[in-house]
């Protein structure tokens, strides 16, 4: 059977900081022709532009803590209502805890939508830490200091990893070994999605 191009592509990518989910998420989103919606990027852009939202969240982000569920969920709901997200999206960095999962479930159910796949990038802790240290040197992000990295990974393990337990019974979690070159991990992702009948509309972008 040849899988048809997916007519809806609603994805979530989950993985510890430094797992490469931002980079891989962009590639998946491009291939499926859907917007990548990364809450961390949206917050950082607001901080950089000095918006009201940016001023409210700056200190929280710099400490590596989580912005409130209400504020984050409202931001995501507004973004998902934009026309470009009508037939699909790739969420990166949201939901990040069980309460945000409930918010998202409620929002999607109200539109008769559901997630098609939750991509779980599996990367051991030591590997994430060494990649984050490397990124700190390259990009100089204010939340990539040693102390903040440790806080963000602890929050990931305590609050974010458990959301996979909510999604697993729905049979939408797709675990991906995240150790390897960028291209190796990318091809694992597309192979795993294809085995579930999720085939990009723009396969060229997946190469
Ligand atoms: P990220 O780039 O995804 O690691 O996000 C950077 C920072 O933005 C996080 O450390 C949080 O302070 C904030 N943030 C991003 N997404 C969320 C979310 N879903 N809930 C709460 N805070 C978030």
JSON list of C-alpha atoms and ligand atoms in Angstrom, two decimals:
[
{"chain": "A", "resi": 1, "resn": "UNK", "atom": "CA", "xyz": [0.00, 0.00, 0.00]},
{"chain": "A", "resi": 2, "resn": "UNK", "atom": "CA", "xyz": [1.29, 3.45, -0.83]},
{"chain": "A", "resi": 3, "resn": "UNK", "atom": "CA", "xyz": [0.49, 5.89, 1.92]},
{"chain": "A", "resi": 4, "resn": "UNK", "atom": "CA", "xyz": [-1.29, 9.02, 0.75]},
{"chain": "A", "resi": 5, "resn": "UNK", "atom": "CA", "xyz": [-0.03, 12.40, 1.84]},
{"chain": "A", "resi": 6, "resn": "UNK", "atom": "CA", "xyz": [-1.47, 13.17, 5.25]},
{"chain": "A", "resi": 7, "resn": "UNK", "atom": "CA", "xyz": [-4.47, 15.51, 5.00]},
{"chain": "A", "resi": 8, "resn": "UNK", "atom": "CA", "xyz": [-4.01, 16.58, 8.58]},
{"chain": "A", "resi": 9, "resn": "UNK", "atom": "CA", "xyz": [-0.70, 16.82, 10.35]},
{"chain": "A", "resi": 10, "resn": "UNK", "atom": "CA", "xyz": [-0.98, 17.84, 13.97]},
{"chain": "A", "resi": 11, "resn": "UNK", "atom": "CA", "xyz": [2.23, 17.10, 15.72]},
{"chain": "A", "resi": 12, "resn": "UNK", "atom": "CA", "xyz": [3.91, 17.67, 19.01]},
{"chain": "A", "resi": 13, "resn": "UNK", "atom": "CA", "xyz": [7.65, 17.21, 19.46]},
{"chain": "A", "resi": 14, "resn": "UNK", "atom": "CA", "xyz": [8.89, 16.46, 22.97]},
{"chain": "A", "resi": 15, "resn": "UNK", "atom": "CA", "xyz": [12.42, 16.00, 24.26]},
{"chain": "A", "resi": 16, "resn": "UNK", "atom": "CA", "xyz": [14.80, 17.41, 26.82]},
{"chain": "A", "resi": 17, "resn": "UNK", "atom": "CA", "xyz": [16.52, 20.71, 26.17]},
{"chain": "A", "resi": 18, "resn": "UNK", "atom": "CA", "xyz": [19.44, 19.99, 23.88]},
{"chain": "A", "resi": 19, "resn": "UNK", "atom": "CA", "xyz": [17.72, 17.02, 22.21]},
{"chain": "A", "resi": 20, "resn": "UNK", "atom": "CA", "xyz": [17.64, 18.83, 18.87]},
{"chain": "A", "resi": 21, "resn": "UNK", "atom": "CA", "xyz": [13.85, 19.09, 18.85]},
{"chain": "A", "resi": 22, "resn": "UNK", "atom": "CA", "xyz": [13.88, 22.68, 17.60]},
{"chain": "A", "resi": 23, "resn": "UNK", "atom": "CA", "xyz": [15.95, 21.80, 14.54]},
{"chain": "A", "resi": 24, "resn": "UNK", "atom": "CA", "xyz": [14.12, 18.55, 13.81]},
{"chain": "A", "resi": 25, "resn": "UNK", "atom": "CA", "xyz": [10.77, 20.21, 14.41]},
{"chain": "A", "resi": 26, "resn": "UNK", "atom": "CA", "xyz": [11.45, 22.81, 11.73]},
{"chain": "A", "resi": 27, "resn": "UNK", "atom": "CA", "xyz": [12.29, 20.06, 9.20]},
{"chain": "A", "resi": 28, "resn": "UNK", "atom": "CA", "xyz": [9.14, 18.08, 9.98]},
{"chain": "A", "resi": 29, "resn": "UNK", "atom": "CA", "xyz": [6.97, 21.21, 9.85]},
{"chain": "A", "resi": 30, "resn": "UNK", "atom": "CA", "xyz": [8.45, 22.27, 6.50]},
{"chain": "A", "resi": 31, "resn": "UNK", "atom": "CA", "xyz": [8.00, 18.83, 4.99]},
{"chain": "A", "resi": 32, "resn": "UNK", "atom": "CA", "xyz": [4.36, 18.63, 6.06]},
{"chain": "A", "resi": 33, "resn": "UNK", "atom": "CA", "xyz": [3.72, 22.25, 5.08]},
{"chain": "A", "resi": 34, "resn": "UNK", "atom": "CA", "xyz": [2.53, 23.26, 8.54]},
{"chain": "A", "resi": 35, "resn": "UNK", "atom": "CA", "xyz": [3.74, 26.03, 10.88]},
{"chain": "A", "resi": 36, "resn": "UNK", "atom": "CA", "xyz": [6.20, 25.18, 13.61]},
{"chain": "A", "resi": 37, "resn": "UNK", "atom": "CA", "xyz": [4.93, 26.79, 16.80]},
{"chain": "A", "resi": 38, "resn": "UNK", "atom": "CA", "xyz": [7.65, 26.97, 19.44]},
{"chain": "A", "resi": 39, "resn": "UNK", "atom": "CA", "xyz": [6.53, 28.73, 22.61]},
{"chain": "A", "resi": 40, "resn": "UNK", "atom": "CA", "xyz": [10.13, 29.36, 23.71]},
{"chain": "A", "resi": 41, "resn": "UNK", "atom": "CA", "xyz": [10.83, 31.16, 20.41]},
{"chain": "A", "resi": 42, "resn": "UNK", "atom": "CA", "xyz": [7.65, 33.23, 20.75]},
{"chain": "A", "resi": 43, "resn": "UNK", "atom": "CA", "xyz": [8.58, 34.25, 24.30]},
{"chain": "A", "resi": 44, "resn": "UNK", "atom": "CA", "xyz": [12.18, 35.08, 23.34]},
{"chain": "A", "resi": 45, "resn": "UNK", "atom": "CA", "xyz": [11.00, 37.20, 20.38]},
{"chain": "A", "resi": 46, "resn": "UNK", "atom": "CA", "xyz": [8.72, 39.13, 22.74]},
{"chain": "A", "resi": 47, "resn": "UNK", "atom": "CA", "xyz": [11.56, 39.67, 25.20]},
{"chain": "A", "resi": 48, "resn": "UNK", "atom": "CA", "xyz": [13.83, 40.88, 22.38]},
{"chain": "A", "resi": 49, "resn": "UNK", "atom": "CA", "xyz": [11.16, 43.28, 21.12]},
{"chain": "A", "resi": 50, "resn": "UNK", "atom": "CA", "xyz": [10.41, 44.55, 24.62]},
{"chain": "A", "resi": 51, "resn": "UNK", "atom": "CA", "xyz": [6.64, 43.90, 24.33]},
{"chain": "A", "resi": 52, "resn": "UNK", "atom": "CA", "xyz": [4.35, 43.85, 27.38]},
{"chain": "A", "resi": 53, "resn": "UNK", "atom": "CA", "xyz": [4.34, 40.05, 27.22]},
{"chain": "A", "resi": 54, "resn": "UNK", "atom": "CA", "xyz": [8.14, 40.07, 26.95]},
{"chain": "A", "resi": 55, "resn": "UNK", "atom": "CA", "xyz": [8.46, 42.21, 30.07]},
{"chain": "A", "resi": 56, "resn": "UNK", "atom": "CA", "xyz": [6.16, 39.89, 32.01]},
{"chain": "A", "resi": 57, "resn": "UNK", "atom": "CA", "xyz": [8.08, 36.73, 31.13]},
{"chain": "A", "resi": 58, "resn": "UNK", "atom": "CA", "xyz": [11.72, 37.86, 30.91]},
{"chain": "A", "resi": 59, "resn": "UNK", "atom": "CA", "xyz": [12.78, 37.09, 34.49]},
{"chain": "A", "resi": 60, "resn": "UNK", "atom": "CA", "xyz": [10.97, 33.74, 34.44]},
{"chain": "A", "resi": 61, "resn": "UNK", "atom": "CA", "xyz": [12.70, 32.65, 31.26]},
{"chain": "A", "resi": 62, "resn": "UNK", "atom": "CA", "xyz": [16.11, 33.79, 32.45]},
{"chain": "A", "resi": 63, "resn": "UNK", "atom": "CA", "xyz": [15.70, 31.65, 35.58]},
{"chain": "A", "resi": 64, "resn": "UNK", "atom": "CA", "xyz": [14.63, 28.66, 33.47]},
{"chain": "A", "resi": 65, "resn": "UNK", "atom": "CA", "xyz": [11.28, 28.48, 35.28]},
{"chain": "A", "resi": 66, "resn": "UNK", "atom": "CA", "xyz": [7.93, 27.97, 33.57]},
{"chain": "A", "resi": 67, "resn": "UNK", "atom": "CA", "xyz": [5.68, 30.82, 32.52]},
{"chain": "A", "resi": 68, "resn": "UNK", "atom": "CA", "xyz": [2.15, 30.39, 33.92]},
{"chain": "A", "resi": 69, "resn": "UNK", "atom": "CA", "xyz": [-0.08, 27.81, 32.28]},
{"chain": "A", "resi": 70, "resn": "UNK", "atom": "CA", "xyz": [-2.83, 30.37, 31.71]},
{"chain": "A", "resi": 71, "resn": "UNK", "atom": "CA", "xyz": [-0.61, 32.84, 29.90]},
{"chain": "A", "resi": 72, "resn": "UNK", "atom": "CA", "xyz": [1.12, 30.17, 27.82]},
{"chain": "A", "resi": 73, "resn": "UNK", "atom": "CA", "xyz": [-2.10, 28.38, 26.92]},
{"chain": "A", "resi": 74, "resn": "UNK", "atom": "CA", "xyz": [-3.75, 31.63, 25.86]},
{"chain": "A", "resi": 75, "resn": "UNK", "atom": "CA", "xyz": [-0.77, 32.42, 23.66]},
{"chain": "A", "resi": 76, "resn": "UNK", "atom": "CA", "xyz": [-0.94, 29.00, 22.02]},
{"chain": "A", "resi": 77, "resn": "UNK", "atom": "CA", "xyz": [-4.72, 29.09, 21.53]},
{"chain": "A", "resi": 78, "resn": "UNK", "atom": "CA", "xyz": [-4.39, 32.45, 19.76]},
{"chain": "A", "resi": 79, "resn": "UNK", "atom": "CA", "xyz": [-1.66, 31.08, 17.55]},
{"chain": "A", "resi": 80, "resn": "UNK", "atom": "CA", "xyz": [-3.57, 27.90, 16.70]},
{"chain": "A", "resi": 81, "resn": "UNK", "atom": "CA", "xyz": [-6.58, 29.99, 15.62]},
{"chain": "A", "resi": 82, "resn": "UNK", "atom": "CA", "xyz": [-4.52, 31.59, 12.85]},
{"chain": "A", "resi": 83, "resn": "UNK", "atom": "CA", "xyz": [-5.52, 30.34, 9.38]},
{"chain": "A", "resi": 84, "resn": "UNK", "atom": "CA", "xyz": [-2.11, 28.81, 8.64]},
{"chain": "A", "resi": 85, "resn": "UNK", "atom": "CA", "xyz": [-2.65, 26.29, 11.45]},
{"chain": "A", "resi": 86, "resn": "UNK", "atom": "CA", "xyz": [-6.07, 25.14, 10.20]},
{"chain": "A", "resi": 87, "resn": "UNK", "atom": "CA", "xyz": [-4.96, 21.82, 8.77]},
{"chain": "A", "resi": 88, "resn": "UNK", "atom": "CA", "xyz": [-1.93, 21.22, 10.89]},
{"chain": "A", "resi": 89, "resn": "UNK", "atom": "CA", "xyz": [0.90, 22.44, 13.06]},
{"chain": "A", "resi": 90, "resn": "UNK", "atom": "CA", "xyz": [3.94, 21.25, 14.88]},
{"chain": "A", "resi": 91, "resn": "UNK", "atom": "CA", "xyz": [4.06, 22.28, 18.52]},
{"chain": "A", "resi": 92, "resn": "UNK", "atom": "CA", "xyz": [7.48, 22.52, 20.16]},
{"chain": "A", "resi": 93, "resn": "UNK", "atom": "CA", "xyz": [7.72, 23.32, 23.87]},
{"chain": "A", "resi": 94, "resn": "UNK", "atom": "CA", "xyz": [3.98, 23.18, 24.54]},
{"chain": "A", "resi": 95, "resn": "UNK", "atom": "CA", "xyz": [2.33, 21.41, 26.30]},
{"chain": "A", "resi": 96, "resn": "UNK", "atom": "CA", "xyz": [5.01, 21.16, 28.96]},
{"chain": "A", "resi": 97, "resn": "UNK", "atom": "CA", "xyz": [3.05, 19.75, 31.89]},
{"chain": "A", "resi": 98, "resn": "UNK", "atom": "CA", "xyz": [-0.19, 17.88, 32.52]},
{"chain": "A", "resi": 99, "resn": "UNK", "atom": "CA", "xyz": [-2.24, 21.00, 33.03]},
{"chain": "A", "resi": 100, "resn": "UNK", "atom": "CA", "xyz": [-1.19, 22.32, 29.61]},
{"chain": "A", "resi": 101, "resn": "UNK", "atom": "CA", "xyz": [-2.09, 18.94, 28.10]},
{"chain": "A", "resi": 102, "resn": "UNK", "atom": "CA", "xyz": [-5.60, 19.41, 29.48]},
{"chain": "A", "resi": 103, "resn": "UNK", "atom": "CA", "xyz": [-5.80, 22.92, 28.04]},
{"chain": "A", "resi": 104, "resn": "UNK", "atom": "CA", "xyz": [-4.69, 21.69, 24.63]},
{"chain": "A", "resi": 105, "resn": "UNK", "atom": "CA", "xyz": [-7.03, 18.68, 24.71]},
{"chain": "A", "resi": 106, "resn": "UNK", "atom": "CA", "xyz": [-9.95, 20.91, 25.49]},
{"chain": "A", "resi": 107, "resn": "UNK", "atom": "CA", "xyz": [-9.05, 23.38, 22.75]},
{"chain": "A", "resi": 108, "resn": "UNK", "atom": "CA", "xyz": [-8.58, 20.68, 20.10]},
{"chain": "A", "resi": 109, "resn": "UNK", "atom": "CA", "xyz": [-11.72, 18.77, 21.15]},
{"chain": "A", "resi": 110, "resn": "UNK", "atom": "CA", "xyz": [-13.69, 22.00, 20.72]},
{"chain": "A", "resi": 111, "resn": "UNK", "atom": "CA", "xyz": [-12.56, 22.04, 17.09]},
{"chain": "A", "resi": 112, "resn": "UNK", "atom": "CA", "xyz": [-13.05, 18.32, 16.57]},
{"chain": "A", "resi": 113, "resn": "UNK", "atom": "CA", "xyz": [-9.29, 17.91, 16.16]},
{"chain": "A", "resi": 114, "resn": "UNK", "atom": "CA", "xyz": [-6.66, 15.71, 17.78]},
{"chain": "A", "resi": 115, "resn": "UNK", "atom": "CA", "xyz": [-2.91, 15.22, 17.70]},
{"chain": "A", "resi": 116, "resn": "UNK", "atom": "CA", "xyz": [-1.76, 12.76, 15.04]},
{"chain": "A", "resi": 117, "resn": "UNK", "atom": "CA", "xyz": [1.64, 12.07, 16.57]},
{"chain": "A", "resi": 118, "resn": "UNK", "atom": "CA", "xyz": [3.78, 12.97, 19.55]},
{"chain": "A", "resi": 119, "resn": "UNK", "atom": "CA", "xyz": [7.41, 12.68, 18.51]},
{"chain": "A", "resi": 120, "resn": "UNK", "atom": "CA", "xyz": [9.54, 11.80, 21.53]},
{"chain": "A", "resi": 121, "resn": "UNK", "atom": "CA", "xyz": [13.23, 12.52, 20.99]},
{"chain": "A", "resi": 122, "resn": "UNK", "atom": "CA", "xyz": [15.11, 10.22, 23.34]},
{"chain": "A", "resi": 123, "resn": "UNK", "atom": "CA", "xyz": [18.50, 11.62, 24.37]},
{"chain": "A", "resi": 124, "resn": "UNK", "atom": "CA", "xyz": [20.42, 10.65, 27.53]},
{"chain": "A", "resi": 125, "resn": "UNK", "atom": "CA", "xyz": [20.92, 13.37, 30.14]},
{"chain": "A", "resi": 126, "resn": "UNK", "atom": "CA", "xyz": [24.72, 13.61, 29.69]},
{"chain": "A", "resi": 127, "resn": "UNK", "atom": "CA", "xyz": [24.32, 14.09, 25.96]},
{"chain": "A", "resi": 128, "resn": "UNK", "atom": "CA", "xyz": [21.73, 16.88, 26.45]},
{"chain": "A", "resi": 129, "resn": "UNK", "atom": "CA", "xyz": [23.98, 18.67, 28.92]},
{"chain": "A", "resi": 130, "resn": "UNK", "atom": "CA", "xyz": [27.00, 18.56, 26.64]},
{"chain": "A", "resi": 131, "resn": "UNK", "atom": "CA", "xyz": [24.95, 19.83, 23.68]},
{"chain": "A", "resi": 132, "resn": "UNK", "atom": "CA", "xyz": [23.53, 22.67, 25.81]},
{"chain": "A", "resi": 133, "resn": "UNK", "atom": "CA", "xyz": [27.01, 23.69, 26.92]},
{"chain": "A", "resi": 134, "resn": "UNK", "atom": "CA", "xyz": [28.06, 23.77, 23.30]},
{"chain": "A", "resi": 135, "resn": "UNK", "atom": "CA", "xyz": [25.00, 25.88, 22.36]},
{"chain": "A", "resi": 136, "resn": "UNK", "atom": "CA", "xyz": [25.78, 28.26, 25.24]},
{"chain": "A", "resi": 137, "resn": "UNK", "atom": "CA", "xyz": [29.17, 28.95, 23.68]},
{"chain": "A", "resi": 138, "resn": "UNK", "atom": "CA", "xyz": [27.74, 29.31, 20.18]},
{"chain": "A", "resi": 139, "resn": "UNK", "atom": "CA", "xyz": [24.52, 31.26, 20.78]},
{"chain": "A", "resi": 140, "resn": "UNK", "atom": "CA", "xyz": [25.06, 32.86, 24.19]},
{"chain": "A", "resi": 141, "resn": "UNK", "atom": "CA", "xyz": [21.46, 32.28, 25.28]},
{"chain": "A", "resi": 142, "resn": "UNK", "atom": "CA", "xyz": [20.87, 33.77, 28.73]},
{"chain": "A", "resi": 143, "resn": "UNK", "atom": "CA", "xyz": [19.13, 30.57, 29.86]},
{"chain": "A", "resi": 144, "resn": "UNK", "atom": "CA", "xyz": [21.99, 28.28, 28.85]},
{"chain": "A", "resi": 145, "resn": "UNK", "atom": "CA", "xyz": [24.14, 28.91, 31.96]},
{"chain": "A", "resi": 146, "resn": "UNK", "atom": "CA", "xyz": [25.11, 25.84, 34.05]},
{"chain": "A", "resi": 147, "resn": "UNK", "atom": "CA", "xyz": [22.69, 26.62, 36.84]},
{"chain": "A", "resi": 148, "resn": "UNK", "atom": "CA", "xyz": [19.77, 27.40, 34.58]},
{"chain": "A", "resi": 149, "resn": "UNK", "atom": "CA", "xyz": [20.46, 24.35, 32.40]},
{"chain": "A", "resi": 150, "resn": "UNK", "atom": "CA", "xyz": [20.24, 22.14, 35.51]},
{"chain": "A", "resi": 151, "resn": "UNK", "atom": "CA", "xyz": [16.95, 23.80, 36.51]},
{"chain": "A", "resi": 152, "resn": "UNK", "atom": "CA", "xyz": [15.44, 23.41, 33.04]},
{"chain": "A", "resi": 153, "resn": "UNK", "atom": "CA", "xyz": [16.40, 19.75, 32.80]},
{"chain": "A", "resi": 154, "resn": "UNK", "atom": "CA", "xyz": [15.02, 19.08, 36.29]},
{"chain": "A", "resi": 155, "resn": "UNK", "atom": "CA", "xyz": [11.72, 20.70, 35.29]},
{"chain": "A", "resi": 156, "resn": "UNK", "atom": "CA", "xyz": [11.70, 18.65, 32.09]},
{"chain": "A", "resi": 157, "resn": "UNK", "atom": "CA", "xyz": [12.14, 15.40, 34.02]},
{"chain": "A", "resi": 158, "resn": "UNK", "atom": "CA", "xyz": [9.64, 16.31, 36.73]},
{"chain": "A", "resi": 159, "resn": "UNK", "atom": "CA", "xyz": [6.89, 17.99, 34.71]},
{"chain": "A", "resi": 160, "resn": "UNK", "atom": "CA", "xyz": [7.30, 17.44, 31.00]},
{"chain": "A", "resi": 161, "resn": "UNK", "atom": "CA", "xyz": [8.41, 13.81, 30.62]},
{"chain": "A", "resi": 162, "resn": "UNK", "atom": "CA", "xyz": [5.25, 12.65, 32.48]},
{"chain": "A", "resi": 163, "resn": "UNK", "atom": "CA", "xyz": [3.01, 14.11, 29.76]},
{"chain": "A", "resi": 164, "resn": "UNK", "atom": "CA", "xyz": [4.11, 11.16, 27.63]},
{"chain": "A", "resi": 165, "resn": "UNK", "atom": "CA", "xyz": [2.24, 8.89, 30.06]},
{"chain": "A", "resi": 166, "resn": "UNK", "atom": "CA", "xyz": [-0.92, 10.79, 29.16]},
{"chain": "A", "resi": 167, "resn": "UNK", "atom": "CA", "xyz": [-0.35, 10.39, 25.42]},
{"chain": "A", "resi": 168, "resn": "UNK", "atom": "CA", "xyz": [0.91, 6.76, 25.38]},
{"chain": "A", "resi": 169, "resn": "UNK", "atom": "CA", "xyz": [-2.49, 5.13, 25.91]},
{"chain": "A", "resi": 170, "resn": "UNK", "atom": "CA", "xyz": [-3.72, 7.06, 22.85]},
{"chain": "A", "resi": 171, "resn": "UNK", "atom": "CA", "xyz": [-1.12, 5.24, 20.79]},
{"chain": "A", "resi": 172, "resn": "UNK", "atom": "CA", "xyz": [0.27, 8.43, 19.28]},
{"chain": "A", "resi": 173, "resn": "UNK", "atom": "CA", "xyz": [3.71, 8.52, 20.93]},
{"chain": "A", "resi": 174, "resn": "UNK", "atom": "CA", "xyz": [6.50, 7.88, 18.42]},
{"chain": "A", "resi": 175, "resn": "UNK", "atom": "CA", "xyz": [9.83, 7.36, 20.22]},
{"chain": "A", "resi": 176, "resn": "UNK", "atom": "CA", "xyz": [12.89, 8.36, 18.21]},
{"chain": "A", "resi": 177, "resn": "UNK", "atom": "CA", "xyz": [16.49, 7.66, 19.14]},
{"chain": "A", "resi": 178, "resn": "UNK", "atom": "CA", "xyz": [17.89, 11.21, 19.19]},
{"chain": "A", "resi": 179, "resn": "UNK", "atom": "CA", "xyz": [21.56, 10.25, 19.33]},
{"chain": "A", "resi": 180, "resn": "UNK", "atom": "CA", "xyz": [23.35, 10.49, 16.01]},
{"chain": "A", "resi": 181, "resn": "UNK", "atom": "CA", "xyz": [23.93, 13.03, 13.29]},
{"chain": "A", "resi": 182, "resn": "UNK", "atom": "CA", "xyz": [21.23, 15.53, 12.43]},
{"chain": "A", "resi": 183, "resn": "UNK", "atom": "CA", "xyz": [20.53, 13.66, 9.16]},
{"chain": "A", "resi": 184, "resn": "UNK", "atom": "CA", "xyz": [20.35, 10.26, 10.87]},
{"chain": "A", "resi": 185, "resn": "UNK", "atom": "CA", "xyz": [17.81, 11.49, 13.40]},
{"chain": "A", "resi": 186, "resn": "UNK", "atom": "CA", "xyz": [15.80, 13.24, 10.67]},
{"chain": "A", "resi": 187, "resn": "UNK", "atom": "CA", "xyz": [15.57, 10.09, 8.61]},
{"chain": "A", "resi": 188, "resn": "UNK", "atom": "CA", "xyz": [14.48, 8.07, 11.67]},
{"chain": "A", "resi": 189, "resn": "UNK", "atom": "CA", "xyz": [11.71, 10.58, 12.27]},
{"chain": "A", "resi": 190, "resn": "UNK", "atom": "CA", "xyz": [10.36, 10.44, 8.72]},
{"chain": "A", "resi": 191, "resn": "UNK", "atom": "CA", "xyz": [10.60, 6.64, 8.61]},
{"chain": "A", "resi": 192, "resn": "UNK", "atom": "CA", "xyz": [8.69, 6.34, 11.89]},
{"chain": "A", "resi": 193, "resn": "UNK", "atom": "CA", "xyz": [6.00, 8.76, 10.73]},
{"chain": "A", "resi": 194, "resn": "UNK", "atom": "CA", "xyz": [5.68, 6.98, 7.38]},
{"chain": "A", "resi": 195, "resn": "UNK", "atom": "CA", "xyz": [5.20, 3.65, 9.16]},
{"chain": "A", "resi": 196, "resn": "UNK", "atom": "CA", "xyz": [2.13, 5.26, 10.74]},
{"chain": "A", "resi": 197, "resn": "UNK", "atom": "CA", "xyz": [0.82, 6.45, 7.40]},
{"chain": "A", "resi": 198, "resn": "UNK", "atom": "CA", "xyz": [1.97, 10.03, 8.02]},
{"chain": "A", "resi": 199, "resn": "UNK", "atom": "CA", "xyz": [3.66, 11.08, 4.80]},
{"chain": "A", "resi": 200, "resn": "UNK", "atom": "CA", "xyz": [4.76, 14.65, 4.02]},
{"chain": "A", "resi": 201, "resn": "UNK", "atom": "CA", "xyz": [3.01, 16.71, 1.37]},
{"chain": "A", "resi": 202, "resn": "UNK", "atom": "CA", "xyz": [6.39, 18.16, 0.37]},
{"chain": "A", "resi": 203, "resn": "UNK", "atom": "CA", "xyz": [8.65, 15.12, 0.55]},
{"chain": "A", "resi": 204, "resn": "UNK", "atom": "CA", "xyz": [11.56, 17.03, -0.98]},
{"chain": "A", "resi": 205, "resn": "UNK", "atom": "CA", "xyz": [11.94, 18.99, 2.24]},
{"chain": "A", "resi": 206, "resn": "UNK", "atom": "CA", "xyz": [12.48, 15.75, 4.15]},
{"chain": "A", "resi": 207, "resn": "UNK", "atom": "CA", "xyz": [15.61, 14.78, 2.23]},
{"chain": "B", "resi": 1, "resn": "LIG", "atom": "P1", "xyz": [12.40, 26.55, 25.28]},
{"chain": "B", "resi": 1, "resn": "LIG", "atom": "O1", "xyz": [13.08, 27.29, 24.19]},
{"chain": "B", "resi": 1, "resn": "LIG", "atom": "O2", "xyz": [11.26, 25.68, 24.78]},
{"chain": "B", "resi": 1, "resn": "LIG", "atom": "O3", "xyz": [13.33, 25.78, 26.16]},
{"chain": "B", "resi": 1, "resn": "LIG", "atom": "O4", "xyz": [11.67, 27.64, 26.20]},
{"chain": "B", "resi": 1, "resn": "LIG", "atom": "C1", "xyz": [12.41, 28.67, 26.82]},
{"chain": "B", "resi": 1, "resn": "LIG", "atom": "C2", "xyz": [11.67, 29.15, 28.06]},
{"chain": "B", "resi": 1, "resn": "LIG", "atom": "O5", "xyz": [10.37, 29.67, 27.69]},
{"chain": "B", "resi": 1, "resn": "LIG", "atom": "C3", "xyz": [11.35, 28.07, 29.09]},
{"chain": "B", "resi": 1, "resn": "LIG", "atom": "O6", "xyz": [12.46, 27.79, 29.94]},
{"chain": "B", "resi": 1, "resn": "LIG", "atom": "C4", "xyz": [10.19, 28.71, 29.83]},
{"chain": "B", "resi": 1, "resn": "LIG", "atom": "O7", "xyz": [10.62, 29.73, 30.70]},
{"chain": "B", "resi": 1, "resn": "LIG", "atom": "C5", "xyz": [9.41, 29.36, 28.70]},
{"chain": "B", "resi": 1, "resn": "LIG", "atom": "N1", "xyz": [8.43, 28.42, 28.11]},
{"chain": "B", "resi": 1, "resn": "LIG", "atom": "C6", "xyz": [8.44, 27.92, 26.85]},
{"chain": "B", "resi": 1, "resn": "LIG", "atom": "N2", "xyz": [7.39, 27.11, 26.65]},
{"chain": "B", "resi": 1, "resn": "LIG", "atom": "C7", "xyz": [6.70, 27.10, 27.82]},
{"chain": "B", "resi": 1, "resn": "LIG", "atom": "C8", "xyz": [5.51, 26.44, 28.26]},
{"chain": "B", "resi": 1, "resn": "LIG", "atom": "N3", "xyz": [4.85, 25.59, 27.45]},
{"chain": "B", "resi": 1, "resn": "LIG", "atom": "N4", "xyz": [5.09, 26.68, 29.52]},
{"chain": "B", "resi": 1, "resn": "LIG", "atom": "C9", "xyz": [5.74, 27.51, 30.32]},
{"chain": "B", "resi": 1, "resn": "LIG", "atom": "N5", "xyz": [6.87, 28.16, 30.00]},
{"chain": "B", "resi": 1, "resn": "LIG", "atom": "C10", "xyz": [7.35, 27.95, 28.75]}
]
